[in-house]
mmCIF file of C-alpha atoms in Angstrom:
data_model
loop_
_atom_site.group_PDB
_atom_site.id
_atom_site.type_symbol
_atom_site.label_atom_id
_atom_site.label_comp_id
_atom_site.label_asym_id
_atom_site.label_seq_id
_atom_site.Cartn_x
_atom_site.Cartn_y
_atom_site.Cartn_z
ATOM 1 C CA MET A 1 -119.660 37.518 31.443
ATOM 2 C CA THR A 2 -117.506 39.860 29.209
ATOM 3 C CA GLU A 3 -119.160 39.087 25.526
ATOM 4 C CA THR A 4 -115.243 39.680 23.920
ATOM 5 C CA ALA A 5 -113.830 37.234 26.145
ATOM 6 C CA ARG A 6 -113.057 34.013 24.041
ATOM 7 C CA PHE A 7 -110.996 31.145 25.079
ATOM 8 C CA ILE A 8 -108.750 29.152 22.576
ATOM 9 C CA GLY A 9 -108.398 24.804 23.434
ATOM 10 C CA SER A 10 -108.049 21.727 22.353
ATOM 11 C CA GLU A 11 -108.419 18.037 22.478
ATOM 12 C CA ILE A 12 -105.351 16.804 21.354
ATOM 13 C CA TYR A 13 -104.089 17.940 25.296
ATOM 14 C CA ARG A 14 -106.374 15.377 26.914
ATOM 15 C CA GLY A 15 -104.057 12.208 27.163
ATOM 16 C CA SER A 16 -100.718 13.886 25.909
ATOM 17 C CA SER A 17 -98.001 12.541 28.094
ATOM 18 C CA TYR A 18 -94.289 13.486 27.885
ATOM 19 C CA GLY A 19 -94.075 10.290 30.108
ATOM 20 C CA ASP A 20 -94.543 8.411 32.720
ATOM 21 C CA TRP A 21 -91.394 10.163 34.691
ATOM 22 C CA HIS A 22 -91.300 13.281 33.352
ATOM 23 C CA PRO A 23 -93.342 16.607 34.928
ATOM 24 C CA LEU A 24 -95.499 17.394 32.069
ATOM 25 C CA ARG A 25 -97.658 13.964 32.636
ATOM 26 C CA VAL A 26 -99.909 15.895 33.842
ATOM 27 C CA PRO A 27 -103.522 16.743 32.607
ATOM 28 C CA ARG A 28 -103.558 20.752 32.580
ATOM 29 C CA VAL A 29 -105.714 22.178 29.791
ATOM 30 C CA SER A 30 -108.065 19.297 29.821
ATOM 31 C CA THR A 31 -108.538 20.206 33.538
ATOM 32 C CA VAL A 32 -109.557 23.496 32.700
ATOM 33 C CA MET A 33 -111.985 23.058 29.342
ATOM 34 C CA ASP A 34 -113.639 20.745 31.960
ATOM 35 C CA LEU A 35 -114.368 22.569 35.019
ATOM 36 C CA ALA A 36 -115.098 25.956 32.813
ATOM 37 C CA ARG A 37 -117.567 23.215 31.465
ATOM 38 C CA ALA A 38 -118.810 22.439 34.561
ATOM 39 C CA LEU A 39 -118.871 25.639 35.873
ATOM 40 C CA CYS A 40 -121.075 26.704 33.028
ATOM 41 C CA TRP A 41 -118.211 29.270 32.410
ATOM 42 C CA LEU A 42 -117.604 28.296 28.555
ATOM 43 C CA PRO A 43 -120.770 28.261 26.165
ATOM 44 C CA ALA A 44 -120.206 27.421 23.015
ATOM 45 C CA GLU A 45 -119.940 30.607 21.673
ATOM 46 C CA ALA A 46 -116.864 31.389 23.566
ATOM 47 C CA TYR A 47 -114.791 28.303 22.993
ATOM 48 C CA ILE A 48 -112.524 28.426 20.065
ATOM 49 C CA ARG A 49 -110.722 25.139 18.632
ATOM 50 C CA SER A 50 -107.318 26.007 18.127
ATOM 51 C CA PRO A 51 -105.816 25.379 14.907
ATOM 52 C CA ARG A 52 -102.446 23.566 14.375
ATOM 53 C CA ALA A 53 -99.492 25.905 12.923
ATOM 54 C CA ARG A 54 -97.519 24.866 9.650
ATOM 55 C CA PRO A 55 -94.252 24.508 9.363
ATOM 56 C CA ALA A 56 -93.787 26.966 7.115
ATOM 57 C CA ALA A 57 -95.422 29.656 9.781
ATOM 58 C CA LEU A 58 -93.150 27.963 12.485
ATOM 59 C CA HIS A 59 -90.053 29.214 10.335
ATOM 60 C CA ALA A 60 -91.132 33.365 11.490
ATOM 61 C CA PHE A 61 -88.616 32.651 14.623
ATOM 62 C CA HIS A 62 -87.771 28.762 14.404
ATOM 63 C CA THR A 63 -85.185 28.161 11.587
ATOM 64 C CA PRO A 64 -86.087 25.486 8.984
ATOM 65 C CA LYS A 65 -83.372 22.857 10.089
ATOM 66 C CA TYR A 66 -85.616 22.342 13.052
ATOM 67 C CA VAL A 67 -88.807 22.749 12.611
ATOM 68 C CA SER A 68 -87.710 19.590 10.253
ATOM 69 C CA ALA A 69 -86.155 17.758 12.609
ATOM 70 C CA LEU A 70 -89.151 18.187 15.039
ATOM 71 C CA LEU A 71 -91.152 16.790 11.931
ATOM 72 C CA ALA A 72 -88.919 13.612 11.750
ATOM 73 C CA ALA A 73 -88.699 13.108 15.259
ATOM 74 C CA GLU A 74 -92.095 12.659 15.877
ATOM 75 C CA GLU A 75 -93.215 10.377 12.542
ATOM 76 C CA THR A 76 -89.721 8.489 13.232
ATOM 77 C CA GLN A 77 -90.121 8.414 17.181
ATOM 78 C CA ALA A 78 -86.529 8.583 17.394
ATOM 79 C CA VAL A 79 -83.685 11.165 17.109
ATOM 80 C CA SER A 80 -80.049 10.753 16.086
ATOM 81 C CA PRO A 81 -76.790 11.385 18.428
ATOM 82 C CA GLN A 82 -76.227 14.419 16.232
ATOM 83 C CA ILE A 83 -79.876 15.903 16.490
ATOM 84 C CA ARG A 84 -80.127 15.366 19.812
ATOM 85 C CA ALA A 85 -76.800 17.616 20.746
ATOM 86 C CA ARG A 86 -77.843 20.188 17.937
ATOM 87 C CA HIS A 87 -81.669 20.732 18.485
ATOM 88 C CA HIS A 88 -82.184 19.336 22.224
ATOM 89 C CA LEU A 89 -84.500 16.958 20.900
ATOM 90 C CA GLY A 90 -84.256 13.842 22.816
ATOM 91 C CA THR A 91 -82.965 14.609 26.158
ATOM 92 C CA PRO A 92 -84.451 13.683 29.506
ATOM 93 C CA ALA A 93 -86.027 18.075 29.673
ATOM 94 C CA ASN A 94 -87.586 17.040 25.775
ATOM 95 C CA PRO A 95 -88.181 13.871 24.792
ATOM 96 C CA VAL A 96 -89.281 11.606 21.928
ATOM 97 C CA PHE A 97 -93.603 11.727 22.779
ATOM 98 C CA ALA A 98 -96.241 10.488 20.554
ATOM 99 C CA GLU A 99 -97.488 14.219 20.274
ATOM 100 C CA MET A 100 -94.301 16.622 20.670
ATOM 101 C CA TYR A 101 -94.430 18.540 16.484
ATOM 102 C CA ARG A 102 -98.521 18.734 16.692
ATOM 103 C CA ARG A 103 -99.184 19.547 20.003
ATOM 104 C CA PRO A 104 -96.906 22.548 20.234
ATOM 105 C CA ALA A 105 -97.837 23.249 17.296
ATOM 106 C CA THR A 106 -101.271 23.856 17.982
ATOM 107 C CA GLY A 107 -100.378 25.795 20.954
ATOM 108 C CA VAL A 108 -99.199 27.917 18.204
ATOM 109 C CA GLY A 109 -101.161 27.472 15.821
ATOM 110 C CA GLY A 110 -103.532 29.346 18.635
ATOM 111 C CA ALA A 111 -101.270 32.566 19.015
ATOM 112 C CA LEU A 112 -101.198 32.830 15.842
ATOM 113 C CA LEU A 113 -104.999 32.957 15.423
ATOM 114 C CA ALA A 114 -105.549 35.078 19.028
ATOM 115 C CA GLY A 115 -103.310 38.131 16.917
ATOM 116 C CA GLU A 116 -105.711 37.529 14.612
ATOM 117 C CA LEU A 117 -108.967 37.348 16.155
ATOM 118 C CA LEU A 118 -108.252 40.772 18.535
ATOM 119 C CA ARG A 119 -107.374 43.261 15.459
ATOM 120 C CA HIS A 120 -109.965 44.595 16.590
ATOM 121 C CA GLY A 121 -109.175 44.021 20.184
ATOM 122 C CA GLY A 122 -110.995 41.490 22.865
ATOM 123 C CA ARG A 123 -109.714 39.482 25.470
ATOM 124 C CA LEU A 124 -108.562 35.786 24.584
ATOM 125 C CA HIS A 125 -107.477 32.382 26.438
ATOM 126 C CA LEU A 126 -104.968 30.069 25.238
ATOM 127 C CA PRO A 127 -104.693 27.806 28.375
ATOM 128 C CA GLY A 128 -102.261 26.224 26.366
ATOM 129 C CA GLY A 129 -99.563 28.509 25.378
ATOM 130 C CA GLY A 130 -96.534 29.495 27.357
ATOM 131 C CA THR A 131 -93.816 27.865 26.335
ATOM 132 C CA HIS A 132 -91.220 30.380 26.228
ATOM 133 C CA HIS A 133 -88.018 28.512 26.781
ATOM 134 C CA GLY A 134 -88.196 27.814 23.260
ATOM 135 C CA LEU A 135 -85.275 28.962 21.302
ATOM 136 C CA PRO A 136 -85.164 29.548 17.065
ATOM 137 C CA ASP A 137 -83.204 25.999 16.605
ATOM 138 C CA ARG A 138 -83.390 24.421 19.833
ATOM 139 C CA ALA A 139 -86.375 22.772 22.630
ATOM 140 C CA ASN A 140 -85.051 24.512 26.348
ATOM 141 C CA GLY A 141 -87.187 23.981 28.910
ATOM 142 C CA PHE A 142 -89.899 20.864 28.166
ATOM 143 C CA CYS A 143 -90.924 23.967 25.601
ATOM 144 C CA TYR A 144 -90.280 23.001 21.231
ATOM 145 C CA LEU A 145 -91.698 26.442 19.838
ATOM 146 C CA ASN A 146 -92.139 29.065 21.805
ATOM 147 C CA ASP A 147 -95.583 30.238 21.109
ATOM 148 C CA PRO A 148 -95.929 33.412 22.734
ATOM 149 C CA VAL A 149 -93.356 34.731 20.083
ATOM 150 C CA PHE A 150 -95.828 33.613 17.745
ATOM 151 C CA ALA A 151 -98.811 35.626 19.629
ATOM 152 C CA ILE A 152 -96.745 39.069 19.702
ATOM 153 C CA LEU A 153 -95.585 38.887 15.803
ATOM 154 C CA SER A 154 -99.371 38.295 15.497
ATOM 155 C CA LEU A 155 -100.278 40.936 17.157
ATOM 156 C CA LYS A 156 -98.469 43.154 15.709
ATOM 157 C CA ALA A 157 -99.134 41.814 12.336
ATOM 158 C CA HIS A 158 -102.360 42.704 12.343
ATOM 159 C CA GLY A 159 -102.192 46.055 13.907
ATOM 160 C CA ALA A 160 -100.774 46.397 17.676
ATOM 161 C CA ARG A 161 -97.345 48.542 16.879
ATOM 162 C CA ARG A 162 -96.634 48.046 20.412
ATOM 163 C CA VAL A 163 -96.550 44.977 22.446
ATOM 164 C CA ALA A 164 -95.813 44.777 26.648
ATOM 165 C CA TYR A 165 -95.319 41.028 27.359
ATOM 166 C CA VAL A 166 -95.570 40.429 30.990
ATOM 167 C CA ASP A 167 -94.172 37.082 32.343
ATOM 168 C CA ILE A 168 -95.117 35.828 36.040
ATOM 169 C CA ASP A 169 -93.857 32.142 36.086
ATOM 170 C CA ALA A 170 -91.505 30.761 37.985
ATOM 171 C CA HIS A 171 -89.150 30.347 35.631
ATOM 172 C CA HIS A 172 -87.344 33.530 33.299
ATOM 173 C CA CYS A 173 -88.636 33.780 30.095
ATOM 174 C CA ASP A 174 -85.302 32.673 27.810
ATOM 175 C CA GLY A 175 -86.936 32.111 25.540
ATOM 176 C CA VAL A 176 -88.422 35.551 24.377
ATOM 177 C CA GLU A 177 -86.668 37.603 25.348
ATOM 178 C CA ALA A 178 -83.508 35.818 23.138
ATOM 179 C CA GLY A 179 -86.801 36.907 20.818
ATOM 180 C CA PHE A 180 -86.916 40.709 21.474
ATOM 181 C CA ALA A 181 -85.254 41.982 23.386
ATOM 182 C CA ARG A 182 -83.266 44.125 21.112
ATOM 183 C CA ASP A 183 -87.360 45.551 19.595
ATOM 184 C CA PRO A 184 -87.938 48.396 21.276
ATOM 185 C CA GLU A 185 -91.724 47.956 20.164
ATOM 186 C CA THR A 186 -92.103 45.466 22.815
ATOM 187 C CA LEU A 187 -92.149 45.652 26.616
ATOM 188 C CA LEU A 188 -90.957 42.692 28.829
ATOM 189 C CA VAL A 189 -91.151 42.413 32.672
ATOM 190 C CA SER A 190 -90.683 39.694 33.589
ATOM 191 C CA THR A 191 -91.089 37.979 38.123
ATOM 192 C CA HIS A 192 -89.014 34.408 38.057
ATOM 193 C CA GLU A 193 -87.807 32.778 41.096
ATOM 194 C CA GLU A 194 -83.919 33.407 41.849
ATOM 195 C CA ASN A 195 -81.362 31.364 40.843
ATOM 196 C CA ARG A 196 -83.844 28.738 39.558
ATOM 197 C CA TRP A 197 -83.215 27.472 35.690
ATOM 198 C CA PRO A 198 -82.679 28.725 32.958
ATOM 199 C CA ARG A 199 -80.680 30.594 35.611
ATOM 200 C CA SER A 200 -81.237 33.673 33.386
ATOM 201 C CA GLY A 201 -82.844 37.094 33.851
ATOM 202 C CA ALA A 202 -80.784 38.974 35.844
ATOM 203 C CA VAL A 203 -82.040 42.365 36.970
ATOM 204 C CA GLU A 204 -79.485 44.243 35.023
ATOM 205 C CA ASP A 205 -80.654 42.723 32.172
ATOM 206 C CA GLU A 206 -82.122 45.674 29.740
ATOM 207 C CA GLY A 207 -82.448 44.987 26.702
ATOM 208 C CA ALA A 208 -82.765 47.982 23.784
ATOM 209 C CA GLY A 209 -83.941 49.845 27.518
ATOM 210 C CA GLN A 210 -87.345 48.282 27.802
ATOM 211 C CA VAL A 211 -87.002 45.231 29.051
ATOM 212 C CA PHE A 212 -87.873 44.452 33.626
ATOM 213 C CA ASN A 213 -86.252 41.314 35.260
ATOM 214 C CA LEU A 214 -87.277 40.758 39.262
ATOM 215 C CA PRO A 215 -85.752 38.124 40.293
ATOM 216 C CA ILE A 216 -87.821 36.538 43.581
ATOM 217 C CA PRO A 217 -86.212 35.314 46.095
ATOM 218 C CA SER A 218 -87.630 31.537 47.317
ATOM 219 C CA GLY A 219 -90.277 31.313 49.897
ATOM 220 C CA ALA A 220 -91.840 34.333 48.781
ATOM 221 C CA GLY A 221 -95.585 34.405 48.767
ATOM 222 C CA ASP A 222 -98.302 36.968 47.475
ATOM 223 C CA ASP A 223 -97.029 39.988 49.079
ATOM 224 C CA ALA A 224 -94.168 40.148 47.156
ATOM 225 C CA MET A 225 -96.035 39.679 44.015
ATOM 226 C CA ALA A 226 -97.626 42.921 45.430
ATOM 227 C CA LEU A 227 -95.322 44.748 45.535
ATOM 228 C CA ALA A 228 -94.071 43.657 42.269
ATOM 229 C CA ARG A 229 -97.399 44.580 39.925
ATOM 230 C CA ASP A 230 -97.890 47.742 42.262
ATOM 231 C CA ARG A 231 -93.917 49.158 41.942
ATOM 232 C CA VAL A 232 -92.410 47.713 38.352
ATOM 233 C CA ILE A 233 -95.426 45.192 36.274
ATOM 234 C CA LEU A 234 -98.044 48.313 36.153
ATOM 235 C CA PRO A 235 -95.429 51.384 35.721
ATOM 236 C CA ALA A 236 -93.499 49.869 34.039
ATOM 237 C CA VAL A 237 -97.193 49.238 31.834
ATOM 238 C CA ALA A 238 -98.506 52.105 31.616
ATOM 239 C CA ALA A 239 -95.996 53.503 30.751
ATOM 240 C CA PHE A 240 -95.241 52.339 27.376
ATOM 241 C CA ARG A 241 -99.041 52.656 26.726
ATOM 242 C CA PRO A 242 -99.277 49.116 24.668
ATOM 243 C CA ASP A 243 -101.546 48.504 22.562
ATOM 244 C CA ALA A 244 -101.897 44.787 23.421
ATOM 245 C CA ILE A 245 -100.864 43.129 26.794
ATOM 246 C CA VAL A 246 -99.400 39.211 26.678
ATOM 247 C CA LEU A 247 -100.230 37.769 30.015
ATOM 248 C CA GLN A 248 -98.234 34.485 30.430
ATOM 249 C CA CYS A 249 -99.216 33.187 34.371
ATOM 250 C CA GLY A 250 -97.760 29.937 34.681
ATOM 251 C CA ALA A 251 -98.739 28.139 38.177
ATOM 252 C CA ASP A 252 -95.277 27.363 38.993
ATOM 253 C CA ALA A 253 -95.140 29.773 41.990
ATOM 254 C CA LEU A 254 -97.888 28.710 43.739
ATOM 255 C CA LEU A 255 -96.819 27.032 46.694
ATOM 256 C CA GLU A 256 -97.687 23.351 46.179
ATOM 257 C CA ASP A 257 -95.733 23.164 42.724
ATOM 258 C CA PRO A 258 -93.252 20.705 42.739
ATOM 259 C CA GLN A 259 -90.846 22.601 40.747
ATOM 260 C CA SER A 260 -90.541 26.456 42.255
ATOM 261 C CA ARG A 261 -89.880 26.706 45.779
ATOM 262 C CA LEU A 262 -92.382 29.939 45.979
ATOM 263 C CA ALA A 263 -94.879 30.304 47.953
ATOM 264 C CA MET A 264 -97.823 32.501 46.314
ATOM 265 C CA SER A 265 -101.817 31.791 45.897
ATOM 266 C CA GLY A 266 -103.644 32.102 43.236
ATOM 267 C CA HIS A 267 -104.265 34.979 44.251
ATOM 268 C CA ALA A 268 -100.912 36.820 43.963
ATOM 269 C CA HIS A 269 -101.271 35.678 40.282
ATOM 270 C CA LEU A 270 -105.724 37.063 39.599
ATOM 271 C CA GLY A 271 -104.203 40.511 41.250
ATOM 272 C CA VAL A 272 -101.645 41.265 38.328
ATOM 273 C CA LEU A 273 -104.374 39.972 35.777
ATOM 274 C CA ARG A 274 -106.844 41.925 36.920
ATOM 275 C CA ALA A 275 -104.565 44.772 37.242
ATOM 276 C CA LEU A 276 -103.761 44.333 34.121
ATOM 277 C CA LEU A 277 -106.635 43.787 32.088
ATOM 278 C CA THR A 278 -108.124 48.016 31.717
ATOM 279 C CA LEU A 279 -104.306 48.705 30.447
ATOM 280 C CA ALA A 280 -104.584 47.763 26.748
ATOM 281 C CA PRO A 281 -107.658 46.781 24.105
ATOM 282 C CA ARG A 282 -106.343 43.985 22.820
ATOM 283 C CA PHE A 283 -105.204 40.798 26.135
ATOM 284 C CA VAL A 284 -103.789 37.651 25.557
ATOM 285 C CA LEU A 285 -103.758 35.160 28.340
ATOM 286 C CA MET A 286 -101.700 31.895 28.283
ATOM 287 C CA GLY A 287 -100.903 29.303 30.406
ATOM 288 C CA GLY A 288 -97.153 28.363 30.869
ATOM 289 C CA GLY A 289 -94.987 26.122 33.874
ATOM 290 C CA GLY A 290 -97.046 24.343 36.158
ATOM 291 C CA TYR A 291 -96.129 21.077 37.390
ATOM 292 C CA ASN A 292 -99.251 20.132 40.336
ATOM 293 C CA PRO A 293 -102.691 18.811 38.172
ATOM 294 C CA TRP A 294 -105.213 20.291 40.860
ATOM 295 C CA GLY A 295 -103.026 23.630 41.220
ATOM 296 C CA VAL A 296 -102.776 24.847 38.117
ATOM 297 C CA GLY A 297 -106.435 23.104 36.701
ATOM 298 C CA ARG A 298 -108.003 25.496 39.560
ATOM 299 C CA LEU A 299 -105.911 28.529 38.682
ATOM 300 C CA TRP A 300 -106.232 28.680 35.006
ATOM 301 C CA THR A 301 -109.792 27.914 35.163
ATOM 302 C CA ALA A 302 -110.078 31.341 37.933
ATOM 303 C CA ALA A 303 -107.985 33.740 35.456
ATOM 304 C CA TRP A 304 -110.270 31.908 32.640
ATOM 305 C CA GLY A 305 -113.271 33.489 34.828
ATOM 306 C CA VAL A 306 -111.756 36.886 35.448
ATOM 307 C CA LEU A 307 -110.844 37.560 31.737
ATOM 308 C CA SER A 308 -114.923 36.638 31.330
ATOM 309 C CA GLY A 309 -116.370 38.566 33.490
ATOM 310 C CA ARG A 310 -117.165 35.769 36.188
ATOM 311 C CA GLU A 311 -117.605 35.905 40.181
ATOM 312 C CA ILE A 312 -115.565 33.269 41.690
ATOM 313 C CA PRO A 313 -117.149 31.008 44.071
ATOM 314 C CA ASP A 314 -116.231 30.558 47.507
ATOM 315 C CA ARG A 315 -116.460 26.858 47.514
ATOM 316 C CA LEU A 316 -117.344 25.158 44.310
ATOM 317 C CA PRO A 317 -120.717 23.346 43.077
ATOM 318 C CA GLY A 318 -120.691 19.454 42.432
ATOM 319 C CA PRO A 319 -119.981 19.079 38.684
ATOM 320 C CA ALA A 320 -116.416 21.258 39.185
ATOM 321 C CA GLN A 321 -115.826 19.078 42.957
ATOM 322 C CA ALA A 322 -116.213 16.304 40.366
ATOM 323 C CA VAL A 323 -113.437 17.083 37.453
ATOM 324 C CA LEU A 324 -110.967 17.855 40.671
ATOM 325 C CA ARG A 325 -111.604 14.846 42.198
ATOM 326 C CA GLY A 326 -111.145 13.117 39.205
ATOM 327 C CA LEU A 327 -107.661 14.059 38.744
ATOM 328 C CA GLU A 328 -104.542 11.404 39.382
ATOM 329 C CA TRP A 329 -100.837 12.270 39.513
ATOM 330 C CA HIS A 330 -99.416 9.230 39.426
ATOM 331 C CA GLY A 331 -95.499 9.216 39.650
ATOM 332 C CA GLN A 332 -94.828 11.178 42.810
ATOM 333 C CA LYS A 333 -94.593 10.731 46.966
ATOM 334 C CA ARG A 334 -95.582 14.608 48.084
ATOM 335 C CA VAL A 335 -99.341 14.023 47.487
ATOM 336 C CA LYS A 336 -101.074 11.031 48.500
ATOM 337 C CA VAL A 337 -104.555 12.612 49.471
ATOM 338 C CA PRO A 338 -104.970 16.159 47.981
ATOM 339 C CA PRO A 339 -106.109 18.643 50.599
ATOM 340 C CA GLU A 340 -110.288 18.983 51.087
ATOM 341 C CA ALA A 341 -109.637 22.334 49.367
ATOM 342 C CA TRP A 342 -108.301 21.702 45.849
ATOM 343 C CA LEU A 343 -111.109 20.355 45.643
ATOM 344 C CA THR A 344 -113.939 22.639 46.482
ATOM 345 C CA SER A 345 -112.308 25.492 45.857
ATOM 346 C CA LEU A 346 -110.726 27.394 42.117
ATOM 347 C CA VAL A 347 -108.604 29.590 44.906
ATOM 348 C CA ASP A 348 -106.535 28.888 48.490
ATOM 349 C CA PRO A 349 -106.394 31.630 51.068
ATOM 350 C CA PRO A 350 -103.801 34.407 50.392
ATOM 351 C CA ARG A 351 -100.293 33.308 51.703
ATOM 352 C CA PRO A 352 -98.903 36.863 52.434
ATOM 353 C CA GLY A 353 -95.211 35.793 53.287
ATOM 354 C CA ALA A 354 -92.356 38.481 54.361
ATOM 355 C CA ILE A 355 -91.009 40.948 51.866
ATOM 356 C CA PRO A 356 -87.343 40.036 51.869
ATOM 357 C CA ASP A 357 -85.102 43.221 51.492
ATOM 358 C CA ILE A 358 -82.319 41.697 48.625
ATOM 359 C CA LEU A 359 -86.221 42.478 46.775
ATOM 360 C CA ARG A 360 -86.857 45.899 48.137
ATOM 361 C CA ALA A 361 -83.903 46.905 46.553
ATOM 362 C CA ARG A 362 -84.009 45.359 43.463
ATOM 363 C CA VAL A 363 -87.535 46.939 43.024
ATOM 364 C CA ALA A 364 -85.917 50.506 44.114
ATOM 365 C CA ALA A 365 -83.378 49.538 41.150
ATOM 366 C CA LEU A 366 -85.952 48.340 38.481
ATOM 367 C CA GLU A 367 -88.066 52.188 40.091
ATOM 368 C CA ALA A 368 -85.175 54.299 39.132
ATOM 369 C CA ARG A 369 -84.686 52.507 36.289
ATOM 370 C CA LEU A 370 -88.112 53.081 35.074
ATOM 371 C CA ALA A 371 -87.807 57.180 36.296
ATOM 372 C CA ALA A 372 -85.445 58.239 33.603
ATOM 373 C CA TRP A 373 -86.990 55.660 31.081
ATOM 374 C CA VAL A 374 -90.059 56.691 31.138
#
C-alpha cells in the first residue's frame, strides 16, 4: 500500500439518480467504495468524507447568477423557461433532480480539498469528480459544476505552479479547456472519440500552445491508447515538468459502455495511470464518464488499487463478487445477464485493436508540435 494515497468519497452518491431514463441512473461511486472495502483496500485512515462546496466558493469559475439558479432549482424542483434557456437546467441532459446542487457541489468540495491535502505531495482518488463539461454560466453534458477546474485552481492556490491535466474520457473536456486554454501554466491533453459530443477538441486546437487534443476513431482499442500514451501524453507531460497532475479517468471508452463506440479494456486506462504516476509529486485521480455500472465500478476500483499500490487479483474474492452481483441496470436492453467476467474480475483481457492511419497521422502532427513546443 502507498501510505500517501487517500480516497475522497461521499454517501450522497448512493441512491442518487438523474432519473429513471437518464444514463446517470446507475450506481458508480458507491460501487467503487463498496468494492474497495470488500477488497480491504479502503481502511478508515485512507477514506475522507468529501465536504460540500459553499456557493460563494463556486464563483471562482461559475457565475453568481448560475449558482443561484442551480440552488433555486434544487430547492423548488422546477425551472422556468427563461432559466432553462439561459442556464440549460431542466433539459433532458441536465434534468431537475433531488440532489442537483448538493451532488455536484460535493464533487467540487472534494476537488478543493484535494489541492489543500496535496500541498506537500501525495496521491488522491476522487471518483465523484471528473465533471469536465460544466461551463461558467450553464450546465452542460450531465455536468452542473466543473470540479476538474476547481481541482486545478486549488492545486495552484496551494503551491503547484504548473498543473498538467490529462483527460482520457470518450468525450472531449470542453469545459476544462474553456477555463484554461489560454493559461500557459496549465497543460491540457485530451484523448476522446472523434465525432462524439460535444464535437470539440480538434487536433488543430492549440490554446496558448499547451493544448494537445487527439481525437480517436470509433472502434479503437487498447493499442490506440498506448500509442497516444507513449507518443503524446507522456512526452507532453514530461516536457512540461508539472508540479501536479490531474487525470480524468472516464470509463466510457470501455467496449461495454453505451455512450461511446470505442472498444478499450481497462488496461488502456490503467496503462496511462501507471505511466503518469511518477511524473509529478502531487496526483489527483478523478472519475468522469462511465454508464455501464459494472464497467465503471470495476475500472475505478482497479484504478484506486493502482494508485494505492495494491496488486489487482485475477479473480475477485467472494465479498467483492457479491458487490458486483448485487448491481442492477434498469431501463436498458443491451445487457440482460452480465458476463461472468464482469462479476469475478476488475479488468477484462486486453483488447488491442487496429491503429487507423488517420490516428497515426494525428499523432505525428502532435509530435511535430511537441518538438517545437519543447
